[in-house]
mmCIF file of N, CA and C in Angstrom:
data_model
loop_
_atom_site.group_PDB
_atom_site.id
_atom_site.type_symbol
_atom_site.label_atom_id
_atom_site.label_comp_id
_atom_site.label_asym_id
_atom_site.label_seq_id
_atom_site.Cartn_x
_atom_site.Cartn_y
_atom_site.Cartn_z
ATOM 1 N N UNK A 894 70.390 -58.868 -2.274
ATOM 2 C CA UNK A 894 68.990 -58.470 -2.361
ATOM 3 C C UNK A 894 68.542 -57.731 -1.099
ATOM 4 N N UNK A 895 68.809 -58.483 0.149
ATOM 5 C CA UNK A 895 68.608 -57.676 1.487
ATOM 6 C C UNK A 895 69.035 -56.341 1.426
ATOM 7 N N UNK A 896 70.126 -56.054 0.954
ATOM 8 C CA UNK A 896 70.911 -54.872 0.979
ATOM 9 C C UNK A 896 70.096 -53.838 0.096
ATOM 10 N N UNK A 897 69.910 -54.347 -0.892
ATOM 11 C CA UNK A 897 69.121 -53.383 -2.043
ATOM 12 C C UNK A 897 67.696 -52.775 -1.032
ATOM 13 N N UNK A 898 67.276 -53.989 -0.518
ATOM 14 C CA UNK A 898 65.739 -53.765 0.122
ATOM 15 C C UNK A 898 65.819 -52.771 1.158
ATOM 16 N N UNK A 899 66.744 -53.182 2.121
ATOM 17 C CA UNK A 899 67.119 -51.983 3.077
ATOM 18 C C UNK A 899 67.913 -50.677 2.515
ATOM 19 N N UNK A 900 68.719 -50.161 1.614
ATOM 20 C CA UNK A 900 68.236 -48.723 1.178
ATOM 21 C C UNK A 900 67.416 -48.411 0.140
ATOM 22 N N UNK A 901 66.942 -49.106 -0.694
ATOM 23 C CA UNK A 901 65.088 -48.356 -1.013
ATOM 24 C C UNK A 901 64.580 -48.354 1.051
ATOM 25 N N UNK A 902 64.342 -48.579 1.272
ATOM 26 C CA UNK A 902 63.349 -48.529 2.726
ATOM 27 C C UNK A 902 63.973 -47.044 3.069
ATOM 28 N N UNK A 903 65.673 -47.230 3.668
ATOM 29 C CA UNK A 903 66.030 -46.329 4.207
ATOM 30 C C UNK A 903 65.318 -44.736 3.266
ATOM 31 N N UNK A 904 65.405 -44.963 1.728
ATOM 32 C CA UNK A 904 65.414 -43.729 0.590
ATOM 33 C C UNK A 904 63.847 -42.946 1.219
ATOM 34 N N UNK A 905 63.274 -44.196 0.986
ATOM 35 C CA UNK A 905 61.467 -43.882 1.310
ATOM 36 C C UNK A 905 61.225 -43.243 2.707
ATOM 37 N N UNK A 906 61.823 -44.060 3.608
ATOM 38 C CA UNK A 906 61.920 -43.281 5.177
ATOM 39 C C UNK A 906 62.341 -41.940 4.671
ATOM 40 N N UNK A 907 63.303 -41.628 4.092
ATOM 41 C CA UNK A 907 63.658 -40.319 4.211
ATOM 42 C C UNK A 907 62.833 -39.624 3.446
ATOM 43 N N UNK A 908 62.260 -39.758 2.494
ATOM 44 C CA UNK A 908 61.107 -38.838 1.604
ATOM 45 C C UNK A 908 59.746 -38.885 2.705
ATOM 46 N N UNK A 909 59.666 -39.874 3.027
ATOM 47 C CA UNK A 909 58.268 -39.988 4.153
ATOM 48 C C UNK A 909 58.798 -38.677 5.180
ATOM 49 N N UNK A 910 59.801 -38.830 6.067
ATOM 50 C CA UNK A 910 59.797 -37.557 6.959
ATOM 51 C C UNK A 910 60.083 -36.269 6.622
ATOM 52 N N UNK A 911 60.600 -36.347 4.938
ATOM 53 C CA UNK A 911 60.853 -35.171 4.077
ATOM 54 C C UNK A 911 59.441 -34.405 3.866
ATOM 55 N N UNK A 912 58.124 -35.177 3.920
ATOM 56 C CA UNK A 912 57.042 -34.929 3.186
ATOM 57 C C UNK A 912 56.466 -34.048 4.868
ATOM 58 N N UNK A 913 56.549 -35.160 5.354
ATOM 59 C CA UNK A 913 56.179 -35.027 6.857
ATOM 60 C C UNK A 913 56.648 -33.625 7.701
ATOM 61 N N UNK A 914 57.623 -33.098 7.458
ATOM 62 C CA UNK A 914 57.961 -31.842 8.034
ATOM 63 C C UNK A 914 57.297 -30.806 6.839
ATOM 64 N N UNK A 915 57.207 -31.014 4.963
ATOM 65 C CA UNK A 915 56.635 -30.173 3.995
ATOM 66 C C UNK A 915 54.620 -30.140 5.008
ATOM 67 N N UNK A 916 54.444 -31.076 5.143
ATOM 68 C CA UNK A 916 53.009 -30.956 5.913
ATOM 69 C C UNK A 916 52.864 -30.249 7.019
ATOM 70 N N UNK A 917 53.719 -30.402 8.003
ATOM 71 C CA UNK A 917 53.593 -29.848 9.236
ATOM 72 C C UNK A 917 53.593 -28.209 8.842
ATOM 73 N N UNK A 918 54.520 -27.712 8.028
ATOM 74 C CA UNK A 918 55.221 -26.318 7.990
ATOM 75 C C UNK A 918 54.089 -25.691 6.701
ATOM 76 N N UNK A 919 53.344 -26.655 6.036
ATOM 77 C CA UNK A 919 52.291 -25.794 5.649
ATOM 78 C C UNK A 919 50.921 -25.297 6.251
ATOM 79 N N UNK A 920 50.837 -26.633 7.536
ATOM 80 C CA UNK A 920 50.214 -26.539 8.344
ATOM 81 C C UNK A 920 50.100 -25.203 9.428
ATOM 82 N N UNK A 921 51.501 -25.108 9.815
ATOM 83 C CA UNK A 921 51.811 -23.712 10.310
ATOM 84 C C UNK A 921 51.832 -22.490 9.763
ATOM 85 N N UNK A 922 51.672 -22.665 8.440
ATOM 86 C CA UNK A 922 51.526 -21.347 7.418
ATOM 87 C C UNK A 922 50.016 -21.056 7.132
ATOM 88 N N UNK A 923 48.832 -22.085 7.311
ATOM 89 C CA UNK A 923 47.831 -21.771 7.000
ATOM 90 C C UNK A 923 46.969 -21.400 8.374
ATOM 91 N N UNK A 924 47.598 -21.841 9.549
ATOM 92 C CA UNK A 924 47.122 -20.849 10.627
ATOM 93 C C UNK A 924 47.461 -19.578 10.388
ATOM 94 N N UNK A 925 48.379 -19.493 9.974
ATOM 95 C CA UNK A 925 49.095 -17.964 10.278
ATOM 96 C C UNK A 925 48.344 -17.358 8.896
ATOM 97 N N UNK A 926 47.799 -17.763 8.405
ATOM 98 C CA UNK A 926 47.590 -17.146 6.625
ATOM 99 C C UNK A 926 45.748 -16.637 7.281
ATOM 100 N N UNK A 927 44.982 -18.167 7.928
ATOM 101 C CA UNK A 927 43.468 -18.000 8.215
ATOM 102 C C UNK A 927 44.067 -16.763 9.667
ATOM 103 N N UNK A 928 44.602 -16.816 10.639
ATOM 104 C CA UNK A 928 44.607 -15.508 11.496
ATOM 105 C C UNK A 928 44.798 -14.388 11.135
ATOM 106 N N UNK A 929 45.131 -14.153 10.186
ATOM 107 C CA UNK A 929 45.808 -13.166 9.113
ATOM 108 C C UNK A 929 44.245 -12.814 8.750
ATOM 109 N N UNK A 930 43.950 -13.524 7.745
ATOM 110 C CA UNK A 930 42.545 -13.017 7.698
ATOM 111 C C UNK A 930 41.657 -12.835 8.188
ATOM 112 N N UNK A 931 41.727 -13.181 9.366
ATOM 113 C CA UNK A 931 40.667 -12.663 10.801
ATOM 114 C C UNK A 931 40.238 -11.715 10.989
ATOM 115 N N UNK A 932 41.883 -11.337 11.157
ATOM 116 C CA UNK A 932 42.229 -9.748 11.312
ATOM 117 C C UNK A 932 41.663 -9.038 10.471
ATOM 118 N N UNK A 933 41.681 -9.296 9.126
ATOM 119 C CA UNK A 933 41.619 -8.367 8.172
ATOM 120 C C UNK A 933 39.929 -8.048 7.956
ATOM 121 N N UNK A 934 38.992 -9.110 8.242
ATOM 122 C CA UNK A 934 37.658 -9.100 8.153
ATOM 123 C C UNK A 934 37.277 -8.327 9.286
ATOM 124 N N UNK A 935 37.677 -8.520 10.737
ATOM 125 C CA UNK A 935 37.871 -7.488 11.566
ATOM 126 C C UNK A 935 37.936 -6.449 11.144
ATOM 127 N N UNK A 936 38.876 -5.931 10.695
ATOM 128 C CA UNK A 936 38.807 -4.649 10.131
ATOM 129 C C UNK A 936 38.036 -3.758 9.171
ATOM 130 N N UNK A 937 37.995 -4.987 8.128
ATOM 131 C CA UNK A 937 36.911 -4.588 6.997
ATOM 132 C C UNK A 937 35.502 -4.509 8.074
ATOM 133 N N UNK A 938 35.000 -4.984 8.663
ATOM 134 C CA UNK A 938 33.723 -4.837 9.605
ATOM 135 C C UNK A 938 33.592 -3.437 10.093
ATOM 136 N N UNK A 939 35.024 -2.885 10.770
ATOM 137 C CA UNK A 939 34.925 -2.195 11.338
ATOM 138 C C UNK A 939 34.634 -0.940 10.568
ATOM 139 N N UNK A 940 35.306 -1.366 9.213
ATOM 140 C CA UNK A 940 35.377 0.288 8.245
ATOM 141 C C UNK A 940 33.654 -0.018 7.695
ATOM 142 N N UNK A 941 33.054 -1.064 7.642
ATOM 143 C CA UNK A 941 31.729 -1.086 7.142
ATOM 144 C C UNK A 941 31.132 -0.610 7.894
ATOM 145 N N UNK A 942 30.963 -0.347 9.319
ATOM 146 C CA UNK A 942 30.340 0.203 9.874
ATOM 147 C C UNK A 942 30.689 1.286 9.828
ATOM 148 N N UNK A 943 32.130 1.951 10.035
ATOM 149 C CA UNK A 943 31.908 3.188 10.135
ATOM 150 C C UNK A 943 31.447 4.326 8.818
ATOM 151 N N UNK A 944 31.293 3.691 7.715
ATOM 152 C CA UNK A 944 31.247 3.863 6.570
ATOM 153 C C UNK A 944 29.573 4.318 6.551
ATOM 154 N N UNK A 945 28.266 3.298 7.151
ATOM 155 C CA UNK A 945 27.407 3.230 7.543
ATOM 156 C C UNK A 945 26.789 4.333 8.126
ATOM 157 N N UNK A 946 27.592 4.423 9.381
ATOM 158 C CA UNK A 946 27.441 5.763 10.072
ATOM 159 C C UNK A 946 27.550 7.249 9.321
ATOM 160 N N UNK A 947 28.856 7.055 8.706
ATOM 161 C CA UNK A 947 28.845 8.246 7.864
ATOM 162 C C UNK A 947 27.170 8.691 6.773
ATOM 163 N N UNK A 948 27.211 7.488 6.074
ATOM 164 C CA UNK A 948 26.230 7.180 5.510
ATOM 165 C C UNK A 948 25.088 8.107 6.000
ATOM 166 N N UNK A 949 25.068 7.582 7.143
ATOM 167 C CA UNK A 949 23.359 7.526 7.820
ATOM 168 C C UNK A 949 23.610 9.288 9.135
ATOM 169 N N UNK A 950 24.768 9.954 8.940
ATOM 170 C CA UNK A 950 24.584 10.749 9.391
ATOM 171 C C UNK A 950 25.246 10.683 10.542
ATOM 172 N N UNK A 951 25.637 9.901 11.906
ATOM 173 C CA UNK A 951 25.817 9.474 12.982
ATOM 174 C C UNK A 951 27.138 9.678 13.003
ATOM 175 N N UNK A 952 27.891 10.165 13.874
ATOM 176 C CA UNK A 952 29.206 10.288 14.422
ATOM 177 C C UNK A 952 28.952 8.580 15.169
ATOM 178 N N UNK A 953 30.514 8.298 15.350
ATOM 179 C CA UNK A 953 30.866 7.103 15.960
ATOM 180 C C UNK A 953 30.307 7.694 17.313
ATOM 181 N N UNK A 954 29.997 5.775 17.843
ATOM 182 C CA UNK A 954 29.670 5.671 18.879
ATOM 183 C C UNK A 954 27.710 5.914 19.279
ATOM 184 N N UNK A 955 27.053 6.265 18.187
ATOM 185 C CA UNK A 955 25.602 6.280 17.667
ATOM 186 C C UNK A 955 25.050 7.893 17.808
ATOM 187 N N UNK A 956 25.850 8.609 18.353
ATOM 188 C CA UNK A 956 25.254 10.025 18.579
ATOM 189 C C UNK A 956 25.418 10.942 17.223
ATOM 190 N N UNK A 957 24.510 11.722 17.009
ATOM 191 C CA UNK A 957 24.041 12.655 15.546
ATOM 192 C C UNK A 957 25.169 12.977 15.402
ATOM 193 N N UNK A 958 25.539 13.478 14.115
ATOM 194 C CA UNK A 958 26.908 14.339 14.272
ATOM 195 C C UNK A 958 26.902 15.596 14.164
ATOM 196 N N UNK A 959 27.651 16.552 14.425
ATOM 197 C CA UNK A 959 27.442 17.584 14.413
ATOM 198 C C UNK A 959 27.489 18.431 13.225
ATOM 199 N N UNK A 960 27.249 19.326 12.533
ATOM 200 C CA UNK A 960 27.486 20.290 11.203
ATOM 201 C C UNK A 960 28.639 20.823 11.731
ATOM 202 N N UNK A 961 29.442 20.845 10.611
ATOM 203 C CA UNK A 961 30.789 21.670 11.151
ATOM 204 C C UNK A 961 30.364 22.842 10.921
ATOM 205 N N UNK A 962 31.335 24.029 11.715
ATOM 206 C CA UNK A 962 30.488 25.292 11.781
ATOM 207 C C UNK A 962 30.839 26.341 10.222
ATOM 208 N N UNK A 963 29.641 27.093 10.367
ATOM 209 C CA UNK A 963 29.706 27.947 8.706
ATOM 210 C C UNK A 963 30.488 28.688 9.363
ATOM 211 N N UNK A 964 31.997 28.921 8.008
ATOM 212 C CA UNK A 964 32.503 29.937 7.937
ATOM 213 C C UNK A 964 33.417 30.511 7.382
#
């Protein structure tokens, strides 16, 4: 009976640190997944504004823009 009890224990230990490294390594994937999208809202910000500007007339950086020349 002892014997039986100690490998179920040992089986479970091993699914417990099996689970335990599946947690950690999704853990490390969803930093990398939310920095990922950081970036990307960053960016989308950046094209909303410049999108804005176009919009509203303004060369980057807030100054009018110029007419390109007739010709």
């Amino acid at each position: 009976m002892k014997q039986r009890l100690e490998e179920r224990m040992k089986q479970l230990q091993a699914e417990y640190d099996a689970g335990q490294k599946v947690v950690a390594d999704l853990d490390t994937r969803r930093q990398g997944v939310a920095s990922t999208l950081l970036r990307i809202e960053g960016a989308m910000q950046v094209l909303r504004e410049m999108l804005e500007q176009e919009r509203s007339g303004e060369a980057p950086g807030g100054a009018a823009a110029e007419a390109p020349p007739a010709g």
